[in-house]
Amino acid sequence: MTYRAPVAEMAFTIRQVAGLDRAVAEGLHGDLTADLAETILEEAGRFASDVLAPLNRVGDRHGTPLRDGVVTMPPGFREAYRAWSEAGWNALPGPEAYGGQGLPLLLNAACIEMWNAASMSFGLGPLLTAGGVEALSQHGSEDLRARYLEKLVTGEWTATMNLTEPQAGSDLSALRSRAEPAGDGSYRIRGEKIYITWGEHDLTDNIIHLVLARLPDAPAGTRGISLFLVPKVLPDGRRNDLRCAGIEHKLGIHGSPTCTMVYGEGEGAVGWLVGEPNRGLACMFTMMNNARLGVGLQGVAIAERATQQALAYARDRRQGKAGTAAEGMSPIIEHPDVQRMLLTMKAYTAASRGICYLTAEALDRAHRAADETERRAAQDRASLLTPVAKAFSTDIGVEVASLGIQVHGGMGFVEETGAAQHLRDARIAPIYEGTNGIQAIDLVTRKLPLQGGAVVRAQIAAMRAVAERVLREGGPAFGHTAPRLREAIESLDRATSFLLRALASNRPEEALAGATPYLRLFGLAQGGACLAQAALAAQAEAAAGSTDPAHPARIALARFFAESLATAARGLEETVTAGAGSLHDAALALAS
Amino acid sequence: MTYRAPVAEMAFTIRQVAGLDRAVAEGLHGDLTADLAETILEEAGRFASDVLAPLNRVGDRHGTPLRDGVVTMPPGFREAYRAWSEAGWNALPGPEAYGGQGLPLLLNAACIEMWNAASMSFGLGPLLTAGGVEALSQHGSEDLRARYLEKLVTGEWTATMNLTEPQAGSDLSALRSRAEPAGDGSYRIRGEKIYITWGEHDLTDNIIHLVLARLPDAPAGTRGISLFLVPKVLPDGRRNDLRCAGIEHKLGIHGSPTCTMVYGEGEGAVGWLVGEPNRGLACMFTMMNNARLGVGLQGVAIAERATQQALAYARDRRQGKAGTAAEGMSPIIEHPDVQRMLLTMKAYTAASRGICYLTAEALDRAHRAADETERRAAQDRASLLTPVAKAFSTDIGVEVASLGIQVHGGMGFVEETGAAQHLRDARIAPIYEGTNGIQAIDLVTRKLPLQGGAVVRAQIAAMRAVAERVLREGGPAFGHTAPRLREAIESLDRATSFLLRALASNRPEEALAGATPYLRLFGLAQGGACLAQAALAAQAEAAAGSTDPAHPARIALARFFAESLATAARGLEETVTAGAGSLHDAALALAS
């Protein structure tokens, strides 16, 4: 089963939900037009469908064998990567001064979705490179930028993030890797890092590792961590003192090598400081925030691909006689229960896409808006939405991939079908780049309090405005979209107040206990608002004469989401607000 | 990570939730006492933990290679199977006239959970054999029973179910396999069957296939299907004309061979009719109902094992500083978000265990009660609960296994850890023995209308009685258990009325559209009632002087379930009752 990039849907979401049309009208994106954006998406879609999608299965089967420190990527990956980077896809959002095309992150978000839907193992590498570009652009010295940035922007080389050590995962304070000044401005790095994505591969001539380590006499904990750039091949052409010592045997993304990297077994790996000493974590967060949206998009991507595959199967497979059908077996897509599964897949996918694209648009505005107040507000909005984009979308990725298996029945459990690979691949996304639990805690304890709660209130007000427009303007096809969406938003509003009070009253345990259900609730309300906005735009275009059959479908999907999925909001609100008491007592149940 | 059978918890559930104490007092089980039952469970637990659990990983890695028609089971399976059947475990619930021990299905349910938690691939085979025993006991001729039943009861031989053909999965009307009378009372069977669990293996000297096929001139559709017993080795010692032509490469349960079976490539496979001609489906349903509860128990089993593994990891792994902990990193089990995950796992596991055991008890009562009215009521109750036991528990199995991966963080995605295998194994259970969608449709369209709705009303009344007892008798530790549980039950009650009205008004589409969320709602209300009943019993035992620390934990778990998980009930009710309209319109979204 192949993948077709849903370019029309992506373009519609970018323009009508994420607001590209408005941004273009405001002059945020220079001479970019919506038409040009769609042309670029069509190009990207062709590349993703024709060149990358066929690699998905190959990567899963072949894996990335390690021999004598050399990792061999699956057949076809090298050629595809070269063609992909030479076509300029890696450079799409990069700074023009370093060979980039300076196009909006919003446009790139849709492209990231396509690369990862085509092959998550392939798409993952460039996500890390993008994080490296971001960290180097913002924190690297002029010298480091001159030496490395262009090659990373174009994708001639790739980058990695080296955070985790066996004893230091979600908690980096326990990090042990060391860096000693060599006296010539460089450092010698020593330590072992695990779970390093694309830590070693044969796609490019060099790999730029960004490595967290401690300087001598650095304070303990997270305030004593610095970031270093450690290339695989040194500027003079020698191999650096680092190697891939192992490859993980994983549940999924078999085409993406997850490496154990050893630095400085000999004279020490040569590296250079990025940013200030002991401020490495801040630099790394620059990379991670970028990567978090990227991982959220992987969730959307895998959900989209699983949905396409399940839909194709359900149209083809005949079992049972549906409703008032004539003799013979009906395609299973005609059975209500199968329809419910497919619609759930489609609605969750579209909702998480809306949230991710909205986040990308906020980041664009934070960089590009003329007015500083607007830039800052957009940055706050992006900060608020990023953990939701990451965690909600990746949970959705897993759920939708699992439903995709279910639609296939017994065939879904057979690896040959390909549906099972989507679940295996999707399952990493809620874990890496900060587990979804960490995202929820970040949302509640750091993002809700932004500007004294004004950021989240503004976001809720924006959702409410959509619900009110549906109430005023939505035709009969909207059914109960408005009241259901409104209820979800009010649940979010009350849960937000509860959590802000808990934080203000120094009851952090209550806030932490409710974080995960709160994030889900946020995703449902925001996702429902995104779909409703798309539906309103579809209604308007239809009223203006468009006969695109996707328009009534968009209204129906928003309605299904509001009436069948966003209905979970009230229960989640209760879980958040009941949360802590029950959780505290129940810790007993864990002890016994 | 190994598995320890939670014998004390199982025994408590059997006695206090499923009501073994009452049944024993009523004399339903001869001279069986609760103490003897617990001793048997302890024995079974030792076997499961010591002998079977270590095979789980072996089975996953080794798989079941097929060469020249011979399937080789993973190392250790043959010895373990012999020891297991010779110890009498297969014969536990079997009829005494045929070498069985005649013990309650309820006791066997706990044992099935243990075998499958230890190794789902191992536990699966005997589930099929049990179905064969059931079909043969009820429908087999005296001659067939004499020849085959004892060997199946003791487990000396195993049985298979042969339903599926490539074009006939959930819909058996399209079945093509043929059976022709040979003139000597036997038949010659010809056809190809797929997805045949344990269709071929090297554990026993013979395998008894139960095969659905059509007699010459049988009516089309499901009313022309008959059931045949087709042994691998014929009574005279010759090999029958059947073979395993292929093995599926599956996502999980790699230690269980899933075979393509070909019957009658030569002179035709010799078989004998089981039950009446053209009544094969009814006979097969006897097997399937039995197997459906067994598959539900697999969901409980895998959830229990995943929970144990995640708990052990969370107690051991240190990251971050929790709450007011002193210096250094805390075990992650002390972080509220991790506690929420672990409690969710534990609560769902216990709830689905309660539902499955309750179903087993109803089956026992249906067979054993002195009074015919009571037998019939119990049979109706078992019929009502079976689809819930199957579908709710297996959905839970997948969700809990997925949470288990999440608790492990990055380690969870690495196959070596073992957490990922649980998800891979669990994923088949919502599919086989009737997909969970089929279960939901069965529940709504066939089980709700039983006795004009009186059966489901009685079950809801029983749940309500538990909630009212919590309200009257529950101490402060119960928190808001009573109102939350009550709300869930009332949601179930209203959703039930809605569906019964839809069926009565000939609006089956509405009932079908709401079936899956309704089944989930049923599971939440029933599961919450089971946990609340356990909590009341725990409170009573504590009041009577017991200092078992599991008692307060049981109360806390019931509270957590009611306050944090059963809160989803209201939203599900809305989804059921809004259902069809939104689904119908939204089918548009699938077409576009």
Tab-separated table of N, CA and C in Angstrom, chain A residues 166-167 169-171 174 195 248-253 315 317 319-320 323 329 336-337 340 342-343 346 402 405-406 409-411 413-415 424 427-428 430-431 436-437 484 509 513 516-517 553 556 559-560 563-564 567 571 574-575 581-583 585-586 589-590 592, chain B residues 166-167 169-171 174 195 248-253 315 317 319-320 323 329 336-337 340 342-343 346 402 405-406 409-411 413-415 424 427-428 430-431 436-437 484 509 513 516-517 553 556 559-560 563-564 567 571 574-575 582-583 585-586 589-590 592:
chain	number	residue	atom	x	y	z
A	166	PRO	N	23.011	6.366	30.109
A	166	PRO	CA	22.208	5.321	30.756
A	166	PRO	C	21.518	5.790	32.042
A	167	GLN	N	22.203	6.577	32.840
A	167	GLN	CA	21.622	7.002	34.125
A	167	GLN	C	20.880	8.338	33.999
A	169	GLY	N	18.156	10.181	31.652
A	169	GLY	CA	17.217	10.207	30.534
A	169	GLY	C	16.367	11.457	30.624
A	170	SER	N	15.155	11.324	31.177
A	170	SER	CA	14.309	12.498	31.361
A	170	SER	C	14.976	13.500	32.305
A	171	ASP	N	15.817	13.017	33.199
A	171	ASP	CA	16.503	13.891	34.161
A	171	ASP	C	17.969	13.997	33.764
A	174	ALA	N	21.883	14.177	36.011
A	174	ALA	CA	22.830	13.119	36.361
A	174	ALA	C	23.876	12.875	35.273
A	195	TYR	N	20.869	6.011	22.718
A	195	TYR	CA	19.680	6.410	21.959
A	195	TYR	C	19.980	7.562	21.015
A	248	GLU	N	20.492	-0.276	18.706
A	248	GLU	CA	19.380	-0.889	19.435
A	248	GLU	C	18.512	-1.730	18.499
A	249	HIS	N	18.033	-2.847	19.016
A	249	HIS	CA	17.034	-3.655	18.322
A	249	HIS	C	15.671	-3.176	18.823
A	250	LYS	N	14.961	-2.446	17.966
A	250	LYS	CA	13.782	-1.722	18.423
A	250	LYS	C	12.467	-2.310	17.896
A	251	LEU	N	11.375	-1.879	18.545
A	251	LEU	CA	10.031	-2.270	18.112
A	251	LEU	C	9.743	-1.770	16.694
A	252	GLY	N	10.150	-0.552	16.406
A	252	GLY	CA	9.854	0.035	15.096
A	252	GLY	C	10.964	0.935	14.614
A	253	ILE	N	10.629	1.781	13.633
A	253	ILE	CA	11.598	2.618	12.896
A	253	ILE	C	12.924	1.880	12.719
A	315	ARG	N	-12.460	-0.117	1.449
A	315	ARG	CA	-13.208	0.039	0.192
A	315	ARG	C	-13.160	-1.230	-0.644
A	317	ARG	N	-12.264	-4.606	0.596
A	317	ARG	CA	-12.632	-5.847	1.265
A	317	ARG	C	-14.142	-5.955	1.424
A	319	GLN	N	-17.279	-8.056	3.139
A	319	GLN	CA	-17.750	-9.002	4.149
A	319	GLN	C	-19.116	-8.519	4.606
A	320	GLY	N	-20.063	-9.435	4.719
A	320	GLY	CA	-21.376	-9.073	5.261
A	320	GLY	C	-22.170	-8.177	4.333
A	323	GLY	N	-26.703	-2.682	5.816
A	323	GLY	CA	-27.981	-1.985	5.723
A	323	GLY	C	-28.925	-2.586	4.698
A	329	MET	N	-22.028	-9.483	-0.773
A	329	MET	CA	-21.338	-8.861	0.343
A	329	MET	C	-21.014	-7.410	0.004
A	336	PRO	N	-21.538	0.394	9.654
A	336	PRO	CA	-21.402	1.543	10.567
A	336	PRO	C	-20.216	1.445	11.518
A	337	ASP	N	-19.936	0.254	12.042
A	337	ASP	CA	-18.852	0.166	13.009
A	337	ASP	C	-17.496	0.434	12.345
A	340	ARG	N	-17.253	4.101	11.799
A	340	ARG	CA	-16.863	4.797	13.024
A	340	ARG	C	-15.345	4.741	13.207
A	342	LEU	N	-13.025	4.377	10.877
A	342	LEU	CA	-12.360	5.175	9.844
A	342	LEU	C	-12.536	6.667	10.106
A	343	LEU	N	-13.740	7.050	10.528
A	343	LEU	CA	-13.981	8.470	10.809
A	343	LEU	C	-13.184	8.926	12.021
A	346	LYS	N	-9.766	9.487	10.756
A	346	LYS	CA	-9.680	10.667	9.895
A	346	LYS	C	-9.825	11.954	10.714
A	402	SER	N	-3.266	1.870	15.632
A	402	SER	CA	-3.862	0.676	16.226
A	402	SER	C	-5.246	0.419	15.629
A	405	ILE	N	-4.947	-1.214	12.252
A	405	ILE	CA	-4.815	-2.677	12.324
A	405	ILE	C	-6.196	-3.305	12.470
A	406	GLN	N	-6.999	-2.721	13.357
A	406	GLN	CA	-8.321	-3.287	13.646
A	406	GLN	C	-9.204	-3.321	12.401
A	409	GLY	N	-8.765	-6.352	10.376
A	409	GLY	CA	-9.044	-7.681	10.915
A	409	GLY	C	-7.768	-8.503	10.970
A	410	GLY	N	-7.910	-9.808	10.759
A	410	GLY	CA	-6.755	-10.698	10.848
A	410	GLY	C	-5.573	-10.264	9.987
A	411	MET	N	-5.872	-9.718	8.816
A	411	MET	CA	-4.808	-9.243	7.930
A	411	MET	C	-3.941	-8.184	8.605
A	413	PHE	N	-2.812	-8.101	11.530
A	413	PHE	CA	-1.808	-8.670	12.437
A	413	PHE	C	-0.668	-9.328	11.677
A	414	VAL	N	-0.867	-9.490	10.379
A	414	VAL	CA	0.153	-10.116	9.536
A	414	VAL	C	1.091	-9.019	9.025
A	415	GLU	N	2.373	-9.182	9.256
A	415	GLU	CA	3.320	-8.099	8.942
A	415	GLU	C	3.317	-7.717	7.468
A	424	ARG	N	4.072	-0.092	15.095
A	424	ARG	CA	5.419	-0.262	15.646
A	424	ARG	C	6.222	1.027	15.507
A	427	ARG	N	4.930	4.022	17.841
A	427	ARG	CA	5.006	3.899	19.298
A	427	ARG	C	6.176	4.652	19.931
A	428	ILE	N	7.193	5.013	19.134
A	428	ILE	CA	8.320	5.749	19.717
A	428	ILE	C	7.976	7.218	19.949
A	430	PRO	N	5.527	9.018	21.239
A	430	PRO	CA	5.166	9.542	22.569
A	430	PRO	C	6.318	9.489	23.575
A	431	ILE	N	7.412	8.865	23.196
A	431	ILE	CA	8.518	8.690	24.151
A	431	ILE	C	9.643	9.688	23.900
A	436	ASN	N	5.614	12.059	26.649
A	436	ASN	CA	4.365	12.822	26.679
A	436	ASN	C	3.982	13.237	28.096
A	437	GLY	N	4.417	12.481	29.092
A	437	GLY	CA	4.204	12.907	30.479
A	437	GLY	C	4.971	14.194	30.765
A	484	ARG	N	-21.576	21.101	21.359
A	484	ARG	CA	-20.602	20.112	21.831
A	484	ARG	C	-19.206	20.719	21.933
A	509	GLU	N	1.400	19.117	43.464
A	509	GLU	CA	1.049	17.709	43.264
A	509	GLU	C	-0.282	17.585	42.530
A	513	ALA	N	-0.711	15.793	38.995
A	513	ALA	CA	-1.585	14.623	38.886
A	513	ALA	C	-2.551	14.762	37.713
A	516	THR	N	-1.639	15.012	32.491
A	516	THR	CA	-1.872	14.225	31.271
A	516	THR	C	-3.322	14.296	30.784
A	517	PRO	N	-4.327	14.065	31.664
A	517	PRO	CA	-5.695	14.243	31.150
A	517	PRO	C	-5.972	15.675	30.702
A	553	ALA	N	-17.679	17.302	3.162
A	553	ALA	CA	-16.974	16.312	3.975
A	553	ALA	C	-16.289	16.972	5.165
A	556	ALA	N	-18.902	17.660	7.769
A	556	ALA	CA	-19.314	16.408	8.413
A	556	ALA	C	-18.255	15.909	9.381
A	559	ARG	N	-18.295	17.902	12.545
A	559	ARG	CA	-19.453	17.498	13.338
A	559	ARG	C	-19.193	16.163	14.045
A	560	PHE	N	-18.646	15.214	13.300
A	560	PHE	CA	-18.349	13.915	13.902
A	560	PHE	C	-17.394	14.087	15.080
A	563	GLU	N	-19.321	15.723	18.011
A	563	GLU	CA	-20.402	14.921	18.592
A	563	GLU	C	-19.946	13.556	19.103
A	564	SER	N	-18.845	13.050	18.556
A	564	SER	CA	-18.450	11.684	18.925
A	564	SER	C	-17.120	11.592	19.649
A	567	THR	N	-16.734	14.730	22.968
A	567	THR	CA	-17.609	14.382	24.091
A	567	THR	C	-16.830	13.842	25.291
A	571	GLY	N	-15.579	14.361	30.957
A	571	GLY	CA	-14.971	13.338	31.809
A	571	GLY	C	-13.525	13.665	32.141
A	574	GLU	N	-13.386	16.237	34.819
A	574	GLU	CA	-13.604	15.633	36.148
A	574	GLU	C	-12.352	14.918	36.637
A	575	THR	N	-11.694	14.228	35.729
A	575	THR	CA	-10.476	13.521	36.110
A	575	THR	C	-9.413	14.509	36.590
A	581	GLY	N	-6.508	13.887	44.883
A	581	GLY	CA	-6.905	13.163	46.087
A	581	GLY	C	-6.894	11.675	45.834
A	582	SER	N	-7.576	11.324	44.762
A	582	SER	CA	-7.677	9.915	44.426
A	582	SER	C	-6.305	9.326	44.113
A	583	LEU	N	-5.461	10.114	43.435
A	583	LEU	CA	-4.138	9.610	43.072
A	583	LEU	C	-3.285	9.401	44.313
A	585	ASP	N	-4.139	8.820	47.514
A	585	ASP	CA	-4.542	7.624	48.249
A	585	ASP	C	-4.144	6.355	47.517
A	586	ALA	N	-4.294	6.430	46.192
A	586	ALA	CA	-4.142	5.214	45.423
A	586	ALA	C	-2.685	4.781	45.325
A	589	ALA	N	-2.114	1.553	46.517
A	589	ALA	CA	-2.389	0.383	45.684
A	589	ALA	C	-1.136	-0.039	44.929
A	590	LEU	N	-0.218	0.902	44.748
A	590	LEU	CA	1.014	0.573	44.048
A	590	LEU	C	2.007	-0.102	44.982
A	592	SER	N	1.215	-2.108	47.439
A	592	SER	CA	0.826	-3.472	47.851
A	592	SER	C	1.076	-4.487	46.764
B	166	PRO	N	-9.909	-17.296	2.861
B	166	PRO	CA	-9.505	-15.951	2.420
B	166	PRO	C	-10.688	-15.022	2.157
B	167	GLN	N	-11.748	-15.520	1.558
B	167	GLN	CA	-12.895	-14.656	1.236
B	167	GLN	C	-13.950	-14.649	2.345
B	169	GLY	N	-14.188	-14.209	6.371
B	169	GLY	CA	-13.623	-13.944	7.686
B	169	GLY	C	-14.741	-13.724	8.679
B	170	SER	N	-15.030	-12.451	8.940
B	170	SER	CA	-16.141	-12.138	9.847
B	170	SER	C	-17.456	-12.648	9.271
B	171	ASP	N	-17.531	-12.749	7.960
B	171	ASP	CA	-18.752	-13.209	7.299
B	171	ASP	C	-18.523	-14.610	6.755
B	174	ALA	N	-19.741	-16.844	3.030
B	174	ALA	CA	-19.027	-17.042	1.761
B	174	ALA	C	-18.128	-18.271	1.767
B	195	TYR	N	-5.402	-18.738	8.952
B	195	TYR	CA	-5.364	-18.267	10.340
B	195	TYR	C	-5.720	-19.377	11.327
B	248	GLU	N	1.995	-17.726	9.076
B	248	GLU	CA	1.981	-16.265	8.962
B	248	GLU	C	3.155	-15.655	9.735
B	249	HIS	N	3.706	-14.596	9.166
B	249	HIS	CA	4.698	-13.797	9.869
B	249	HIS	C	3.950	-12.657	10.548
B	250	LYS	N	3.812	-12.753	11.862
B	250	LYS	CA	2.883	-11.873	12.565
B	250	LYS	C	3.580	-10.822	13.431
B	251	LEU	N	2.769	-9.824	13.819
B	251	LEU	CA	3.253	-8.778	14.730
B	251	LEU	C	3.664	-9.367	16.073
B	252	GLY	N	2.892	-10.305	16.578
B	252	GLY	CA	3.182	-10.874	17.899
B	252	GLY	C	2.804	-12.341	17.982
B	253	ILE	N	2.686	-12.845	19.216
B	253	ILE	CA	2.515	-14.279	19.504
B	253	ILE	C	3.295	-15.138	18.516
B	315	ARG	N	9.804	1.121	40.192
B	315	ARG	CA	10.357	1.093	41.551
B	315	ARG	C	11.870	1.176	41.524
B	317	ARG	N	13.916	2.325	38.666
B	317	ARG	CA	14.504	3.399	37.880
B	317	ARG	C	14.403	4.722	38.623
B	319	GLN	N	14.866	8.836	38.409
B	319	GLN	CA	15.017	10.035	37.584
B	319	GLN	C	14.277	11.157	38.289
B	320	GLY	N	14.899	12.329	38.385
B	320	GLY	CA	14.217	13.497	38.945
B	320	GLY	C	13.961	13.372	40.442
B	323	GLY	N	8.326	15.524	44.524
B	323	GLY	CA	7.716	16.242	45.635
B	323	GLY	C	8.736	16.794	46.612
B	329	MET	N	17.996	11.468	43.203
B	329	MET	CA	16.880	11.169	42.320
B	329	MET	C	15.921	10.190	42.990
B	336	PRO	N	3.933	11.855	40.236
B	336	PRO	CA	2.478	11.710	40.053
B	336	PRO	C	2.085	11.219	38.659
B	337	ASP	N	2.755	11.697	37.614
B	337	ASP	CA	2.326	11.281	36.283
B	337	ASP	C	2.597	9.793	36.049
B	340	ARG	N	-0.015	7.911	37.904
B	340	ARG	CA	-1.271	7.857	37.151
B	340	ARG	C	-1.238	6.733	36.115
B	342	LEU	N	0.592	3.978	36.151
B	342	LEU	CA	0.601	2.669	36.800
B	342	LEU	C	-0.774	2.343	37.393
B	343	LEU	N	-1.414	3.345	37.987
B	343	LEU	CA	-2.741	3.109	38.567
B	343	LEU	C	-3.764	2.822	37.482
B	346	LYS	N	-3.236	-0.715	36.581
B	346	LYS	CA	-3.683	-1.636	37.626
B	346	LYS	C	-5.211	-1.660	37.729
B	402	SER	N	0.474	-0.787	26.067
B	402	SER	CA	1.044	0.424	25.482
B	402	SER	C	1.516	1.375	26.589
B	405	ILE	N	4.848	0.275	27.976
B	405	ILE	CA	5.988	0.773	27.200
B	405	ILE	C	6.310	2.199	27.632
B	406	GLN	N	5.269	3.013	27.762
B	406	GLN	CA	5.461	4.432	28.089
B	406	GLN	C	6.159	4.594	29.444
B	409	GLY	N	9.839	4.541	29.255
B	409	GLY	CA	10.563	5.526	28.447
B	409	GLY	C	11.286	4.838	27.289
B	410	GLY	N	12.442	5.365	26.942
B	410	GLY	CA	13.200	4.833	25.794
B	410	GLY	C	13.431	3.331	25.868
B	411	MET	N	13.643	2.833	27.082
B	411	MET	CA	13.854	1.391	27.259
B	411	MET	C	12.671	0.582	26.760
B	413	PHE	N	10.960	0.942	24.160
B	413	PHE	CA	10.945	0.752	22.700
B	413	PHE	C	12.001	-0.244	22.247
B	414	VAL	N	12.887	-0.598	23.179
B	414	VAL	CA	13.955	-1.550	22.862
B	414	VAL	C	13.434	-2.959	23.141
B	415	GLU	N	13.527	-3.835	22.150
B	415	GLU	CA	12.900	-5.155	22.295
B	415	GLU	C	13.468	-5.956	23.464
B	424	ARG	N	2.884	-6.156	21.236
B	424	ARG	CA	2.778	-6.942	19.990
B	424	ARG	C	1.873	-8.154	20.187
B	427	ARG	N	-1.988	-7.249	20.694
B	427	ARG	CA	-2.742	-6.626	19.604
B	427	ARG	C	-3.646	-7.585	18.833
B	428	ILE	N	-3.391	-8.900	18.923
B	428	ILE	CA	-4.261	-9.835	18.198
B	428	ILE	C	-5.603	-10.030	18.901
B	430	PRO	N	-7.975	-8.207	20.275
B	430	PRO	CA	-9.204	-7.527	19.819
B	430	PRO	C	-9.673	-7.984	18.437
B	431	ILE	N	-8.864	-8.786	17.767
B	431	ILE	CA	-9.213	-9.193	16.403
B	431	ILE	C	-9.799	-10.592	16.350
B	436	ASN	N	-13.602	-7.066	17.915
B	436	ASN	CA	-14.323	-6.340	18.970
B	436	ASN	C	-15.516	-5.562	18.428
B	437	GLY	N	-15.459	-5.181	17.170
B	437	GLY	CA	-16.632	-4.565	16.545
B	437	GLY	C	-17.791	-5.555	16.473
B	484	ARG	N	-19.660	8.965	41.507
B	484	ARG	CA	-19.075	8.766	40.180
B	484	ARG	C	-19.527	7.449	39.561
B	509	GLU	N	-29.467	0.990	12.167
B	509	GLU	CA	-28.252	1.751	11.891
B	509	GLU	C	-27.807	2.555	13.108
B	513	ALA	N	-24.308	2.038	14.959
B	513	ALA	CA	-23.355	3.146	15.029
B	513	ALA	C	-22.845	3.347	16.452
B	516	THR	N	-19.913	0.204	19.545
B	516	THR	CA	-18.582	0.164	20.164
B	516	THR	C	-18.462	1.085	21.374
B	517	PRO	N	-18.862	2.361	21.275
B	517	PRO	CA	-18.793	3.172	22.505
B	517	PRO	C	-19.712	2.638	23.603
B	553	ALA	N	-5.623	-0.761	49.845
B	553	ALA	CA	-5.253	-0.580	48.432
B	553	ALA	C	-6.440	-0.861	47.525
B	556	ALA	N	-8.692	2.110	47.587
B	556	ALA	CA	-8.087	3.227	46.847
B	556	ALA	C	-8.183	3.001	45.336
B	559	ARG	N	-11.648	3.663	44.111
B	559	ARG	CA	-11.867	5.105	44.081
B	559	ARG	C	-11.193	5.722	42.859
B	560	PHE	N	-9.956	5.325	42.619
B	560	PHE	CA	-9.239	5.864	41.453
B	560	PHE	C	-10.011	5.541	40.178
B	563	GLU	N	-13.193	7.757	40.063
B	563	GLU	CA	-12.965	9.195	39.955
B	563	GLU	C	-12.133	9.590	38.732
B	564	SER	N	-11.329	8.667	38.226
B	564	SER	CA	-10.420	9.049	37.138
B	564	SER	C	-10.672	8.340	35.815
B	567	THR	N	-15.128	8.268	34.736
B	567	THR	CA	-15.567	9.608	34.332
B	567	THR	C	-15.786	9.723	32.821
B	571	GLY	N	-19.446	11.008	28.489
B	571	GLY	CA	-19.080	11.307	27.108
B	571	GLY	C	-19.442	10.160	26.173
B	574	GLU	N	-23.084	10.230	25.428
B	574	GLU	CA	-23.393	11.226	24.390
B	574	GLU	C	-23.019	10.713	23.007
B	575	THR	N	-21.886	10.043	22.937
B	575	THR	CA	-21.456	9.513	21.645
B	575	THR	C	-22.468	8.483	21.131
B	582	SER	N	-24.562	11.866	13.090
B	582	SER	CA	-23.242	12.363	12.763
B	582	SER	C	-22.483	11.354	11.907
B	583	LEU	N	-22.645	10.072	12.229
B	583	LEU	CA	-21.941	9.042	11.472
B	583	LEU	C	-22.433	8.986	10.035
B	585	ASP	N	-23.920	11.315	8.153
B	585	ASP	CA	-23.425	12.439	7.361
B	585	ASP	C	-21.945	12.293	7.053
B	586	ALA	N	-21.241	11.795	8.066
B	586	ALA	CA	-19.791	11.816	7.953
B	586	ALA	C	-19.275	10.776	6.968
B	589	ALA	N	-17.339	12.105	4.398
B	589	ALA	CA	-15.920	12.409	4.594
B	589	ALA	C	-15.062	11.233	4.175
B	590	LEU	N	-15.649	10.051	4.173
B	590	LEU	CA	-14.895	8.869	3.768
B	590	LEU	C	-14.839	8.754	2.252
B	592	SER	N	-14.707	11.252	0.180
B	592	SER	CA	-13.872	12.281	-0.468
B	592	SER	C	-12.390	11.976	-0.354
